[in-house]
Short mmCIF file of C-alpha atoms and ligand atoms in Angstrom, two decimals:
data_model
loop_
_atom_site.label_atom_id
_atom_site.label_comp_id
_atom_site.label_asym_id
_atom_site.label_seq_id
_atom_site.Cartn_x
_atom_site.Cartn_y
_atom_site.Cartn_z
CA MET A 1 -20.62 -92.41 8.16
CA SER A 2 -20.51 -94.46 11.35
CA GLN A 3 -21.21 -91.36 13.41
CA LEU A 4 -24.68 -90.89 11.88
CA LYS A 5 -27.28 -90.58 14.63
CA ASN A 6 -29.95 -92.15 12.45
CA ASP A 7 -28.46 -94.62 9.97
CA LEU A 8 -31.59 -96.74 9.36
CA PHE A 9 -31.61 -95.78 5.67
CA ILE A 10 -27.99 -96.89 5.19
CA ARG A 11 -28.50 -100.14 7.10
CA ALA A 12 -31.68 -100.95 5.15
CA ALA A 13 -29.83 -100.30 1.87
CA LYS A 14 -27.27 -102.90 2.97
CA LYS A 15 -30.00 -105.22 4.23
CA GLU A 16 -28.61 -105.13 7.77
CA LYS A 17 -30.91 -105.68 10.71
CA ILE A 18 -32.95 -102.60 11.69
CA GLU A 19 -35.66 -101.70 14.21
CA ARG A 20 -38.12 -100.23 11.71
CA THR A 21 -38.38 -99.38 8.01
CA PRO A 22 -36.78 -96.03 7.06
CA ILE A 23 -38.63 -93.55 4.83
CA TRP A 24 -37.70 -90.63 2.62
CA ILE A 25 -39.75 -89.07 -0.16
CA MET A 26 -38.62 -88.35 -3.71
CA ARG A 27 -38.88 -84.57 -4.34
CA GLN A 28 -39.26 -84.02 -0.59
CA ALA A 29 -37.41 -80.69 -0.86
CA GLY A 30 -39.98 -78.89 -2.95
CA ARG A 31 -43.01 -76.79 -3.61
CA TYR A 32 -45.54 -78.65 -1.43
CA LEU A 33 -43.74 -77.07 1.56
CA PRO A 34 -44.69 -73.42 2.26
CA GLN A 35 -41.23 -72.98 3.80
CA TYR A 36 -39.70 -74.00 0.44
CA ARG A 37 -41.97 -71.59 -1.44
CA ALA A 38 -40.92 -68.78 0.91
CA VAL A 39 -37.25 -69.29 -0.05
CA ARG A 40 -38.14 -69.81 -3.72
CA GLU A 41 -40.15 -66.55 -3.82
CA LYS A 42 -36.96 -64.58 -3.29
CA SER A 43 -34.66 -66.50 -5.69
CA ASP A 44 -35.05 -68.25 -8.98
CA PHE A 45 -34.56 -72.00 -9.09
CA LEU A 46 -31.01 -72.09 -10.50
CA THR A 47 -29.84 -69.39 -8.10
CA MET A 48 -31.09 -71.59 -5.27
CA CYS A 49 -29.13 -74.54 -6.69
CA LYS A 50 -26.01 -72.38 -7.02
CA THR A 51 -26.18 -70.79 -3.54
CA PRO A 52 -25.01 -73.38 -0.99
CA GLU A 53 -26.74 -71.62 1.94
CA LEU A 54 -30.12 -71.75 0.16
CA ALA A 55 -29.64 -75.30 -1.14
CA ALA A 56 -28.66 -76.50 2.35
CA GLU A 57 -31.62 -74.73 3.93
CA VAL A 58 -34.27 -76.33 1.71
CA THR A 59 -32.51 -79.72 1.80
CA ILE A 60 -32.90 -79.83 5.58
CA GLN A 61 -36.49 -78.52 5.69
CA PRO A 62 -38.17 -81.93 5.21
CA VAL A 63 -35.95 -83.47 7.92
CA ASP A 64 -37.19 -80.85 10.40
CA LEU A 65 -40.77 -80.54 9.16
CA ILE A 66 -41.71 -84.03 7.94
CA GLY A 67 -39.35 -86.27 9.93
CA VAL A 68 -37.83 -88.25 7.04
CA ASP A 69 -34.89 -90.62 7.69
CA ALA A 70 -32.67 -89.20 4.93
CA ALA A 71 -32.07 -85.84 3.27
CA ILE A 72 -31.61 -85.51 -0.50
CA LEU A 73 -29.50 -82.62 -1.70
CA PHE A 74 -31.60 -79.88 -3.29
CA SER A 75 -30.36 -79.57 -6.87
CA ASP A 76 -31.48 -80.84 -10.26
CA ILE A 77 -30.46 -83.53 -12.74
CA LEU A 78 -30.18 -80.83 -15.43
CA VAL A 79 -27.20 -79.05 -13.84
CA ILE A 80 -24.90 -81.41 -15.80
CA PRO A 81 -26.07 -80.36 -19.29
CA GLU A 82 -26.04 -76.75 -18.10
CA ALA A 83 -22.44 -77.15 -16.93
CA MET A 84 -21.60 -78.67 -20.34
CA GLY A 85 -22.66 -75.37 -21.89
CA MET A 86 -26.36 -75.74 -22.72
CA GLU A 87 -28.53 -72.80 -21.80
CA LEU A 88 -31.21 -73.95 -19.33
CA ILE A 89 -34.39 -72.07 -18.49
CA MET A 90 -36.42 -73.24 -15.51
CA ASN A 91 -39.85 -72.07 -16.50
CA GLU A 92 -42.32 -71.54 -13.69
CA GLY A 93 -45.12 -74.08 -14.16
CA LYS A 94 -43.86 -75.19 -17.58
CA GLY A 95 -40.89 -77.27 -16.54
CA PRO A 96 -37.30 -76.99 -17.77
CA ILE A 97 -36.40 -75.79 -21.28
CA PHE A 98 -33.20 -76.03 -23.32
CA PRO A 99 -33.75 -73.37 -26.03
CA SER A 100 -30.95 -74.83 -28.22
CA PRO A 101 -31.39 -78.59 -28.03
CA ILE A 102 -28.94 -81.18 -29.40
CA ARG A 103 -29.62 -82.03 -33.06
CA ASN A 104 -26.44 -83.59 -34.46
CA THR A 105 -22.81 -84.57 -33.99
CA SER A 106 -21.55 -81.01 -34.21
CA ASP A 107 -23.85 -79.98 -31.31
CA ILE A 108 -22.42 -82.89 -29.29
CA GLU A 109 -18.84 -81.88 -30.08
CA LYS A 110 -19.54 -78.39 -28.74
CA LEU A 111 -20.44 -79.76 -25.30
CA LYS A 112 -17.70 -79.14 -22.75
CA ASN A 113 -15.90 -82.01 -21.02
CA ILE A 114 -16.59 -80.87 -17.49
CA ASP A 115 -14.59 -81.17 -14.31
CA PRO A 116 -17.22 -81.34 -11.54
CA MET A 117 -14.80 -79.65 -9.14
CA VAL A 118 -14.79 -76.62 -11.44
CA GLU A 119 -18.11 -76.19 -13.28
CA LEU A 120 -20.15 -77.88 -10.53
CA LYS A 121 -18.13 -76.82 -7.52
CA TYR A 122 -21.23 -75.07 -6.19
CA VAL A 123 -22.87 -78.51 -5.78
CA MET A 124 -19.91 -79.81 -3.78
CA ASP A 125 -20.01 -76.69 -1.61
CA ALA A 126 -23.73 -77.29 -1.04
CA VAL A 127 -22.97 -80.90 -0.01
CA SER A 128 -20.29 -79.82 2.49
CA LEU A 129 -22.46 -77.11 4.01
CA THR A 130 -25.51 -79.39 4.20
CA LYS A 131 -23.48 -82.12 5.91
CA LYS A 132 -22.22 -79.59 8.42
CA ASN A 133 -25.69 -78.17 9.13
CA LEU A 134 -27.32 -81.61 9.28
CA ASP A 135 -24.90 -82.47 12.07
CA ASN A 136 -25.17 -86.20 11.24
CA ARG A 137 -28.84 -86.35 12.18
CA VAL A 138 -29.65 -88.35 9.03
CA PRO A 139 -27.69 -89.44 5.93
CA LEU A 140 -27.43 -87.17 2.89
CA ILE A 141 -28.30 -88.59 -0.55
CA GLY A 142 -26.70 -87.19 -3.70
CA PHE A 143 -28.15 -87.88 -7.14
CA CYS A 144 -27.85 -87.56 -10.89
CA GLY A 145 -30.03 -88.35 -13.88
CA SER A 146 -29.30 -91.43 -15.96
CA PRO A 147 -27.48 -90.68 -19.23
CA TRP A 148 -30.61 -91.75 -21.14
CA THR A 149 -32.89 -89.41 -19.16
CA LEU A 150 -30.48 -86.47 -19.52
CA MET A 151 -30.11 -87.10 -23.26
CA THR A 152 -33.90 -87.15 -23.56
CA TYR A 153 -34.13 -83.62 -22.11
CA MET A 154 -31.12 -82.41 -24.11
CA VAL A 155 -32.60 -83.59 -27.43
CA GLU A 156 -36.27 -82.85 -26.75
CA GLY A 157 -35.34 -79.41 -25.41
CA GLY A 158 -37.66 -79.98 -22.45
CA GLY A 159 -40.45 -82.26 -21.35
CA SER A 160 -42.44 -84.21 -23.93
CA LYS A 161 -45.52 -86.35 -24.38
CA SER A 162 -44.63 -88.26 -27.55
CA PHE A 163 -40.82 -88.21 -27.27
CA SER A 164 -40.71 -87.90 -31.05
CA LYS A 165 -37.43 -85.96 -31.19
CA ILE A 166 -35.42 -88.32 -29.00
CA LYS A 167 -36.88 -91.41 -30.71
CA ASN A 168 -36.13 -89.91 -34.12
CA PHE A 169 -32.58 -89.20 -32.91
CA ILE A 170 -31.81 -92.75 -31.71
CA TYR A 171 -33.27 -94.35 -34.86
CA THR A 172 -31.66 -92.00 -37.38
CA GLN A 173 -28.37 -91.14 -35.59
CA PRO A 174 -27.66 -94.08 -33.25
CA GLU A 175 -23.87 -93.58 -33.36
CA ALA A 176 -24.23 -89.93 -32.33
CA ALA A 177 -26.60 -91.00 -29.55
CA HIS A 178 -23.99 -93.37 -28.16
CA VAL A 179 -21.28 -90.69 -28.32
CA LEU A 180 -23.52 -88.37 -26.32
CA LEU A 181 -24.55 -91.05 -23.80
CA ASP A 182 -20.89 -91.92 -23.28
CA LYS A 183 -20.00 -88.28 -22.69
CA ILE A 184 -22.80 -87.86 -20.14
CA ALA A 185 -21.93 -91.15 -18.41
CA LYS A 186 -18.29 -90.11 -17.95
CA ALA A 187 -19.30 -86.72 -16.56
CA SER A 188 -21.78 -88.46 -14.23
CA VAL A 189 -19.13 -90.82 -12.82
CA ASN A 190 -16.91 -87.86 -11.94
CA TYR A 191 -19.85 -85.86 -10.64
CA LEU A 192 -21.24 -88.55 -8.32
CA SER A 193 -17.74 -89.52 -7.16
CA ALA A 194 -17.09 -85.87 -6.25
CA LYS A 195 -20.41 -85.71 -4.39
CA ILE A 196 -19.44 -88.78 -2.35
CA GLU A 197 -16.01 -87.27 -1.72
CA ALA A 198 -17.72 -84.05 -0.56
CA GLY A 199 -19.78 -86.01 1.97
CA CYS A 200 -22.83 -87.69 0.43
CA ASP A 201 -23.63 -90.94 2.27
CA ALA A 202 -25.47 -92.55 -0.68
CA VAL A 203 -26.37 -91.71 -4.28
CA GLN A 204 -29.39 -92.30 -6.48
CA ILE A 205 -29.53 -92.41 -10.27
CA PHE A 206 -32.92 -91.28 -11.64
CA ASP A 207 -33.89 -92.92 -14.94
CA THR A 208 -37.17 -91.07 -15.18
CA TRP A 209 -37.59 -91.85 -18.87
CA GLY A 210 -36.25 -95.42 -18.97
CA GLY A 211 -39.84 -96.63 -19.27
CA ILE A 212 -40.47 -95.01 -22.66
CA LEU A 213 -38.03 -97.44 -24.30
CA SER A 214 -38.78 -100.93 -25.57
CA PRO A 215 -36.96 -103.64 -23.60
CA SER A 216 -34.28 -104.03 -26.27
CA ASP A 217 -33.79 -100.26 -26.63
CA PHE A 218 -33.53 -99.99 -22.84
CA GLU A 219 -30.74 -102.58 -23.02
CA GLU A 220 -29.01 -100.59 -25.73
CA PHE A 221 -29.50 -96.96 -24.66
CA SER A 222 -30.03 -96.88 -20.91
CA LEU A 223 -28.94 -99.93 -18.92
CA PRO A 224 -25.28 -100.14 -20.02
CA TYR A 225 -24.63 -96.50 -19.15
CA MET A 226 -26.12 -96.85 -15.67
CA LYS A 227 -24.09 -100.02 -15.15
CA TYR A 228 -21.00 -98.15 -16.26
CA ILE A 229 -21.64 -95.38 -13.72
CA VAL A 230 -22.19 -97.90 -10.90
CA SER A 231 -19.03 -99.82 -11.75
CA GLU A 232 -16.77 -96.77 -12.21
CA LEU A 233 -18.00 -94.80 -9.21
CA LYS A 234 -15.36 -94.01 -6.61
CA ARG A 235 -16.94 -95.00 -3.31
CA LYS A 236 -16.06 -96.83 -0.13
CA ASP A 237 -19.31 -98.46 0.90
CA GLU A 238 -21.81 -95.70 0.13
CA PRO A 239 -24.94 -97.37 -1.27
CA VAL A 240 -26.14 -96.74 -4.82
CA ILE A 241 -29.86 -96.68 -5.70
CA LEU A 242 -31.12 -97.17 -9.27
CA PHE A 243 -34.61 -95.86 -9.97
CA ALA A 244 -35.81 -96.67 -13.49
CA LYS A 245 -39.41 -95.56 -13.69
CA GLY A 246 -41.72 -97.88 -15.62
CA VAL A 247 -39.05 -100.49 -16.27
CA HIS A 248 -40.80 -103.75 -15.35
CA HIS A 249 -38.91 -105.83 -17.83
CA ARG A 250 -35.28 -105.54 -16.76
CA LEU A 251 -35.49 -105.70 -12.95
CA LYS A 252 -33.06 -108.63 -12.77
CA GLN A 253 -30.51 -106.73 -14.86
CA LEU A 254 -30.90 -103.64 -12.67
CA ALA A 255 -30.43 -105.84 -9.58
CA LYS A 256 -27.25 -107.34 -11.07
CA SER A 257 -25.79 -103.94 -11.97
CA GLY A 258 -23.80 -103.64 -8.77
CA ALA A 259 -26.28 -101.19 -7.25
CA ASN A 260 -27.36 -101.86 -3.65
CA VAL A 261 -30.96 -100.73 -4.05
CA VAL A 262 -33.53 -100.80 -6.88
CA GLY A 263 -36.29 -98.19 -6.70
CA LEU A 264 -39.79 -99.19 -7.82
CA ASP A 265 -42.68 -97.11 -9.07
CA TRP A 266 -46.22 -97.78 -7.81
CA THR A 267 -47.26 -99.94 -10.77
CA MET A 268 -45.04 -102.78 -9.60
CA ASP A 269 -46.00 -105.42 -7.04
CA LEU A 270 -43.43 -105.03 -4.26
CA GLY A 271 -43.97 -108.58 -2.96
CA LYS A 272 -43.52 -110.17 -6.38
CA VAL A 273 -40.46 -108.04 -7.09
CA ARG A 274 -38.95 -109.10 -3.75
CA GLU A 275 -39.45 -112.75 -4.72
CA LYS A 276 -37.69 -112.09 -8.01
CA ILE A 277 -34.72 -109.91 -6.99
CA GLY A 278 -34.98 -109.42 -3.20
CA ASP A 279 -32.01 -111.69 -2.57
CA LEU A 280 -29.80 -109.50 -4.77
CA VAL A 281 -30.70 -105.96 -3.67
CA ALA A 282 -32.73 -103.87 -1.24
CA LEU A 283 -35.94 -102.36 -2.65
CA GLN A 284 -37.18 -98.78 -2.41
CA GLY A 285 -40.76 -97.63 -2.88
CA ASN A 286 -43.50 -97.72 -3.86
CA LEU A 287 -46.67 -95.99 -2.64
CA ASP A 288 -48.64 -94.24 -5.40
CA PRO A 289 -47.83 -90.50 -4.86
CA THR A 290 -51.49 -89.58 -5.39
CA VAL A 291 -52.54 -91.64 -2.34
CA LEU A 292 -51.48 -88.52 -0.41
CA TYR A 293 -54.64 -86.80 -1.72
CA ALA A 294 -56.68 -89.28 0.34
CA SER A 295 -57.75 -89.15 4.00
CA GLU A 296 -55.28 -90.20 6.71
CA GLU A 297 -57.30 -93.40 7.20
CA LYS A 298 -56.89 -94.31 3.54
CA ILE A 299 -53.19 -93.38 3.62
CA GLU A 300 -52.74 -95.70 6.60
CA TYR A 301 -54.55 -98.51 4.80
CA GLU A 302 -52.36 -98.12 1.70
CA VAL A 303 -49.11 -97.83 3.71
CA LYS A 304 -49.95 -101.08 5.52
CA LYS A 305 -50.46 -102.77 2.15
CA VAL A 306 -47.00 -101.68 0.97
CA LEU A 307 -45.32 -102.78 4.22
CA LYS A 308 -47.11 -106.12 4.09
CA ALA A 309 -46.21 -106.62 0.44
CA TYR A 310 -42.50 -106.41 1.30
CA GLY A 311 -43.03 -108.46 4.44
CA LYS A 312 -40.65 -109.28 7.26
CA GLY A 313 -36.98 -108.43 7.44
CA SER A 314 -34.58 -105.72 6.34
CA GLY A 315 -34.02 -104.49 2.79
CA HIS A 316 -36.99 -102.16 2.32
CA ILE A 317 -36.71 -98.37 2.16
CA PHE A 318 -40.16 -96.80 2.13
CA ASN A 319 -40.73 -94.11 -0.51
CA LEU A 320 -43.34 -92.97 -2.97
CA GLY A 321 -43.28 -94.56 -6.42
CA HIS A 322 -42.30 -91.15 -7.88
CA GLY A 323 -41.95 -87.56 -6.65
CA ILE A 324 -44.39 -85.94 -4.22
CA LEU A 325 -46.75 -83.61 -6.09
CA PRO A 326 -46.66 -79.83 -5.44
CA ASP A 327 -50.29 -79.64 -4.27
CA ILE A 328 -50.02 -82.24 -1.50
CA GLU A 329 -50.71 -80.93 2.02
CA PRO A 330 -47.55 -81.13 4.16
CA ALA A 331 -49.65 -82.60 6.99
CA LYS A 332 -50.37 -85.62 4.77
CA ALA A 333 -46.66 -86.15 4.10
CA LYS A 334 -46.01 -85.92 7.82
CA ALA A 335 -48.79 -88.41 8.56
CA LEU A 336 -47.30 -90.79 5.99
CA VAL A 337 -43.91 -90.68 7.73
CA GLU A 338 -45.44 -91.25 11.15
CA ILE A 339 -47.54 -94.18 9.94
CA VAL A 340 -44.50 -95.87 8.35
CA LYS A 341 -42.44 -95.38 11.51
CA LYS A 342 -45.18 -96.90 13.70
CA GLU A 343 -46.52 -99.66 11.49
CA SER A 344 -43.18 -101.02 10.26
CA VAL A 345 -41.81 -102.03 13.69
CA LYS A 346 -43.53 -105.41 13.67
CA TYR A 347 -41.81 -106.41 10.43
CA HIS A 348 -38.41 -106.22 12.14
CA LYS A 349 -39.08 -108.21 15.32
CA GLY A 350 -37.43 -111.58 15.92
O1 CP3 B 401 -35.90 -84.82 -4.34
C1 CP3 B 401 -35.60 -83.70 -3.88
O2 CP3 B 401 -36.28 -83.10 -3.06
C2 CP3 B 401 -34.29 -83.08 -4.32
C3 CP3 B 401 -34.38 -82.15 -5.38
C4 CP3 B 401 -34.70 -82.58 -6.80
C5 CP3 B 401 -35.23 -81.65 -7.73
N1 CP3 B 401 -35.21 -82.23 -8.95
C6 CP3 B 401 -35.66 -80.30 -7.40
C7 CP3 B 401 -36.59 -79.60 -8.30
C8 CP3 B 401 -34.46 -83.76 -7.49
C9 CP3 B 401 -33.97 -85.11 -6.96
C10 CP3 B 401 -34.77 -83.53 -8.85
C11 CP3 B 401 -34.57 -84.52 -9.91
C12 CP3 B 401 -35.16 -84.31 -11.24
N2 CP3 B 401 -35.23 -83.14 -11.94
C13 CP3 B 401 -35.67 -85.33 -12.07
C14 CP3 B 401 -35.67 -86.79 -11.74
C15 CP3 B 401 -36.71 -87.13 -10.75
C16 CP3 B 401 -38.07 -87.25 -11.27
O3 CP3 B 401 -38.94 -86.53 -10.75
O4 CP3 B 401 -38.31 -88.06 -12.16
C17 CP3 B 401 -36.13 -84.73 -13.25
C18 CP3 B 401 -36.79 -85.44 -14.41
C19 CP3 B 401 -35.83 -83.35 -13.16
C20 CP3 B 401 -36.05 -82.30 -14.18
C21 CP3 B 401 -36.95 -81.26 -13.68
N3 CP3 B 401 -36.61 -80.28 -12.78
C22 CP3 B 401 -38.30 -81.06 -14.01
C23 CP3 B 401 -39.08 -81.95 -14.98
C24 CP3 B 401 -38.74 -79.94 -13.30
C25 CP3 B 401 -40.06 -79.26 -13.40
C26 CP3 B 401 -41.15 -80.16 -13.01
C27 CP3 B 401 -41.84 -79.60 -11.85
O5 CP3 B 401 -41.99 -80.34 -10.87
O6 CP3 B 401 -42.25 -78.43 -11.95
C28 CP3 B 401 -37.68 -79.50 -12.50
C29 CP3 B 401 -37.71 -78.37 -11.56
C30 CP3 B 401 -37.52 -78.72 -10.12
N4 CP3 B 401 -36.53 -79.53 -9.65
C31 CP3 B 401 -38.27 -78.22 -9.02
C32 CP3 B 401 -37.67 -78.77 -7.87
C33 CP3 B 401 -38.03 -78.50 -6.45
C34 CP3 B 401 -39.40 -77.25 -9.10
C35 CP3 B 401 -38.82 -75.91 -9.47
C36 CP3 B 401 -39.39 -74.74 -8.72
O7 CP3 B 401 -39.24 -74.62 -7.50
O8 CP3 B 401 -39.94 -73.89 -9.43
#
């Protein structure tokens, strides 16, 4: 790790002194880039995930094209349930679908206990190849979904608006829910540990659906399993980022989980959150992703607000508050990165 040519992201995650604020963008390897769409045109999504050359190529695209300070491995959170034996269809425009979702204990028992070095070896091969091709220009982030977020997809069978199936499941079969969460959490520990072993410099856990739970249900069904992953992870000093979208109410608990960084969505006040938990962790975020529809002048104005909200000193990793949308112009993403690089310098002087 020490040989990284640009290690601003790693140093910010550890709140070490830096010259400017680093930036990467959630979903930066994706459809807003014509170069991504050109690769995607020739292969379906899962084939791209399972072909290390293709995964490495699209992982590095935003480093070359947009100038971000970290790469995130092109893959998906849903490769774990797929490896456990669930059929997964990545539907163009419709999002992911599990045609045979989890309904009961017997469905859970049928799920395989996976060895990431076997069923998900293609991910580790993609990590190794990406590290080699990146040539230490920037760190490589590995990721997984939180057990709660994966269980939501596995029970809903895909995306949802009301989350009626998963809510029905936790209220009518809570014991089964915990068995499943435990199974996913154990697989995730092995998976993220293997990714670090294969060369990832940091990892992020995405709890995309943490925010649909009440505070007490979040404490029962999501938080403990993320804490378990953080505490069991085999790592030297690779930083861990927890991103729980919409979870305003348990920031202190997330900060005390053992993670180095807490990711924030755009509905949170970065300055106030720093006051609350900024002594415990670094913070990542949190520009509204839709600001990138605006003019460059407006983007600059909004970026300055985010930088000012965090204020002086290390411990801030710039990012959007959620993934970049597929219809954003790449030039806007590039402008965002340049503005952050230029405007953040003054917050690190003295
Ligand atoms: O951030 C990156 O650039 C790395 C790659 C990455 C993808 N998915 C690629 C992808 C990452 C980090 C993810 C994580 C992921 N996947 C999450 C958590 C992050 C979040 O956004 O909250 C979730 C919930 C998923 C599940 C998933 N995968 C959905 C809901 C979809 C479809 C939605 C959409 O944007 O169309 C996917 C497909 C997917 N994963 C695409 C990409 C680039 C688009 C597929 C395509 O090219 O057709």
